[in-house]
Amino acid sequence: MQKKKVVFIIALATIFILAASFQLVLAGQKAVKLKVPGCVWPGTAARVGTILKSVDGVADYKTDTKNHTATVRFDDEKTDVAAIKKALADGGFPVEGEAQFLN
């Protein structure tokens, strides 16, 4: 009976440690969709991409010229939506409306 308790405690501790590690890996990753009215053709999409790449913490992005949006994946421990929006506005591409956070 004592051996079963020890095995159970070890298994429970292992599950807890793995769950905590998984949360740490995902803690900083966020994704957001931004309405960028000036992103209307490939040249402007490329410029939006250059601006996004310059923001420390932006991991990846995708522009959509048909819907005039930019979907940005970033580390929220290094940057935030306000900084991303500011960089775009400073580069001539102000964001319209509220950011849409994605899962």
PDB file of C-alpha atoms in Angstrom:
ATOM      1  CA  MET A   1       0.000   0.000   0.000  1.00  0.00           C
ATOM      2  CA  GLN A   2       2.831   2.418   0.849  1.00  0.00           C
ATOM      3  CA  LYS A   3       4.486   1.739  -2.507  1.00  0.00           C
ATOM      4  CA  LYS A   4       1.279   2.723  -4.351  1.00  0.00           C
ATOM      5  CA  LYS A   5       1.196   6.065  -2.524  1.00  0.00           C
ATOM      6  CA  VAL A   6       4.798   6.824  -3.460  1.00  0.00           C
ATOM      7  CA  VAL A   7       4.172   5.938  -7.118  1.00  0.00           C
ATOM      8  CA  PHE A   8       1.025   8.086  -7.116  1.00  0.00           C
ATOM      9  CA  ILE A   9       2.875  11.076  -5.616  1.00  0.00           C
ATOM     10  CA  ILE A  10       5.720  10.734  -8.134  1.00  0.00           C
ATOM     11  CA  ALA A  11       3.249  10.505 -11.026  1.00  0.00           C
ATOM     12  CA  LEU A  12       1.325  13.531  -9.765  1.00  0.00           C
ATOM     13  CA  ALA A  13       4.529  15.558  -9.340  1.00  0.00           C
ATOM     14  CA  THR A  14       5.650  14.604 -12.858  1.00  0.00           C
ATOM     15  CA  ILE A  15       2.327  15.706 -14.350  1.00  0.00           C
ATOM     16  CA  PHE A  16       2.528  18.997 -12.451  1.00  0.00           C
ATOM     17  CA  ILE A  17       6.087  19.683 -13.639  1.00  0.00           C
ATOM     18  CA  LEU A  18       5.227  18.867 -17.267  1.00  0.00           C
ATOM     19  CA  ALA A  19       2.135  21.085 -17.164  1.00  0.00           C
ATOM     20  CA  ALA A  20       4.127  23.981 -15.701  1.00  0.00           C
ATOM     21  CA  SER A  21       6.837  23.581 -18.341  1.00  0.00           C
ATOM     22  CA  PHE A  22       4.253  23.577 -21.123  1.00  0.00           C
ATOM     23  CA  GLN A  23       2.719  26.804 -19.787  1.00  0.00           C
ATOM     24  CA  LEU A  24       6.137  28.469 -19.699  1.00  0.00           C
ATOM     25  CA  VAL A  25       6.755  27.602 -23.337  1.00  0.00           C
ATOM     26  CA  LEU A  26       3.422  29.080 -24.464  1.00  0.00           C
ATOM     27  CA  ALA A  27       3.189  31.957 -21.988  1.00  0.00           C
ATOM     28  CA  GLY A  28       4.709  34.600 -24.238  1.00  0.00           C
ATOM     29  CA  GLN A  29       3.131  33.704 -27.602  1.00  0.00           C
ATOM     30  CA  LYS A  30       0.166  35.755 -28.789  1.00  0.00           C
ATOM     31  CA  ALA A  31      -1.449  36.271 -32.168  1.00  0.00           C
ATOM     32  CA  VAL A  32      -3.467  39.261 -33.284  1.00  0.00           C
ATOM     33  CA  LYS A  33      -5.205  40.388 -36.466  1.00  0.00           C
ATOM     34  CA  LEU A  34      -4.966  44.091 -37.281  1.00  0.00           C
ATOM     35  CA  LYS A  35      -6.921  46.103 -39.840  1.00  0.00           C
ATOM     36  CA  VAL A  36      -4.346  47.973 -41.952  1.00  0.00           C
ATOM     37  CA  PRO A  37      -6.294  49.977 -44.584  1.00  0.00           C
ATOM     38  CA  GLY A  38      -3.102  50.986 -46.400  1.00  0.00           C
ATOM     39  CA  CYS A  39      -2.129  47.377 -47.063  1.00  0.00           C
ATOM     40  CA  VAL A  40      -3.738  47.197 -50.505  1.00  0.00           C
ATOM     41  CA  TRP A  41      -1.214  45.734 -52.934  1.00  0.00           C
ATOM     42  CA  PRO A  42       1.990  43.632 -52.816  1.00  0.00           C
ATOM     43  CA  GLY A  43       4.300  46.643 -52.514  1.00  0.00           C
ATOM     44  CA  THR A  44       2.508  47.991 -49.462  1.00  0.00           C
ATOM     45  CA  ALA A  45       2.246  44.487 -47.993  1.00  0.00           C
ATOM     46  CA  ALA A  46       6.014  44.168 -48.322  1.00  0.00           C
ATOM     47  CA  ARG A  47       6.495  47.503 -46.546  1.00  0.00           C
ATOM     48  CA  VAL A  48       4.119  46.435 -43.747  1.00  0.00           C
ATOM     49  CA  GLY A  49       6.162  43.234 -43.436  1.00  0.00           C
ATOM     50  CA  THR A  50       9.413  45.180 -43.184  1.00  0.00           C
ATOM     51  CA  ILE A  51       7.947  47.306 -40.404  1.00  0.00           C
ATOM     52  CA  LEU A  52       6.642  44.277 -38.509  1.00  0.00           C
ATOM     53  CA  LYS A  53       9.989  42.474 -38.774  1.00  0.00           C
ATOM     54  CA  SER A  54      11.671  45.499 -37.215  1.00  0.00           C
ATOM     55  CA  VAL A  55       9.635  45.185 -34.001  1.00  0.00           C
ATOM     56  CA  ASP A  56      11.577  43.177 -31.418  1.00  0.00           C
ATOM     57  CA  GLY A  57       9.399  40.259 -30.353  1.00  0.00           C
ATOM     58  CA  VAL A  58       7.453  39.820 -33.595  1.00  0.00           C
ATOM     59  CA  ALA A  59       7.936  36.174 -34.503  1.00  0.00           C
ATOM     60  CA  ASP A  60       5.873  35.928 -37.673  1.00  0.00           C
ATOM     61  CA  TYR A  61       3.307  37.812 -39.717  1.00  0.00           C
ATOM     62  CA  LYS A  62       1.009  37.384 -42.679  1.00  0.00           C
ATOM     63  CA  THR A  63      -0.458  40.201 -44.717  1.00  0.00           C
ATOM     64  CA  ASP A  64      -3.727  39.991 -46.622  1.00  0.00           C
ATOM     65  CA  THR A  65      -4.150  42.679 -49.285  1.00  0.00           C
ATOM     66  CA  LYS A  66      -7.685  41.556 -50.149  1.00  0.00           C
ATOM     67  CA  ASN A  67      -8.962  42.144 -46.597  1.00  0.00           C
ATOM     68  CA  HIS A  68      -6.373  44.816 -45.715  1.00  0.00           C
ATOM     69  CA  THR A  69      -5.167  42.969 -42.614  1.00  0.00           C
ATOM     70  CA  ALA A  70      -1.980  41.824 -40.975  1.00  0.00           C
ATOM     71  CA  THR A  71      -1.950  38.795 -38.699  1.00  0.00           C
ATOM     72  CA  VAL A  72       0.960  39.044 -36.291  1.00  0.00           C
ATOM     73  CA  ARG A  73       2.375  36.396 -33.939  1.00  0.00           C
ATOM     74  CA  PHE A  74       4.536  37.913 -31.213  1.00  0.00           C
ATOM     75  CA  ASP A  75       6.141  37.323 -27.828  1.00  0.00           C
ATOM     76  CA  ASP A  76       4.181  39.377 -25.315  1.00  0.00           C
ATOM     77  CA  GLU A  77       7.161  39.426 -22.971  1.00  0.00           C
ATOM     78  CA  LYS A  78       9.091  41.456 -25.569  1.00  0.00           C
ATOM     79  CA  THR A  79       6.399  43.602 -27.184  1.00  0.00           C
ATOM     80  CA  ASP A  80       2.702  44.334 -27.145  1.00  0.00           C
ATOM     81  CA  VAL A  81      -0.073  45.347 -29.523  1.00  0.00           C
ATOM     82  CA  ALA A  82       0.405  49.048 -28.752  1.00  0.00           C
ATOM     83  CA  ALA A  83       4.066  48.889 -29.831  1.00  0.00           C
ATOM     84  CA  ILE A  84       3.174  47.013 -33.008  1.00  0.00           C
ATOM     85  CA  LYS A  85       0.435  49.521 -33.843  1.00  0.00           C
ATOM     86  CA  LYS A  86       2.787  52.429 -33.138  1.00  0.00           C
ATOM     87  CA  ALA A  87       5.478  50.988 -35.433  1.00  0.00           C
ATOM     88  CA  LEU A  88       2.949  50.584 -38.226  1.00  0.00           C
ATOM     89  CA  ALA A  89       1.582  54.115 -37.719  1.00  0.00           C
ATOM     90  CA  ASP A  90       5.104  55.575 -37.621  1.00  0.00           C
ATOM     91  CA  GLY A  91       5.801  53.761 -40.900  1.00  0.00           C
ATOM     92  CA  GLY A  92       2.740  55.290 -42.568  1.00  0.00           C
ATOM     93  CA  PHE A  93       0.287  52.452 -41.981  1.00  0.00           C
ATOM     94  CA  PRO A  94      -2.034  53.386 -39.112  1.00  0.00           C
ATOM     95  CA  VAL A  95      -4.159  50.527 -37.789  1.00  0.00           C
ATOM     96  CA  GLU A  96      -7.906  50.990 -37.869  1.00  0.00           C
ATOM     97  CA  GLY A  97     -10.190  49.744 -35.083  1.00  0.00           C
ATOM     98  CA  GLU A  98      -9.412  47.301 -32.319  1.00  0.00           C
ATOM     99  CA  ALA A  99      -7.001  44.399 -32.507  1.00  0.00           C
ATOM    100  CA  GLN A 100      -8.586  40.976 -32.791  1.00  0.00           C
ATOM    101  CA  PHE A 101      -6.777  38.453 -30.594  1.00  0.00           C
ATOM    102  CA  LEU A 102      -6.605  34.963 -32.060  1.00  0.00           C
ATOM    103  CA  ASN A 103      -6.339  31.595 -30.333  1.00  0.00           C
TER     104      ASN A 103
END
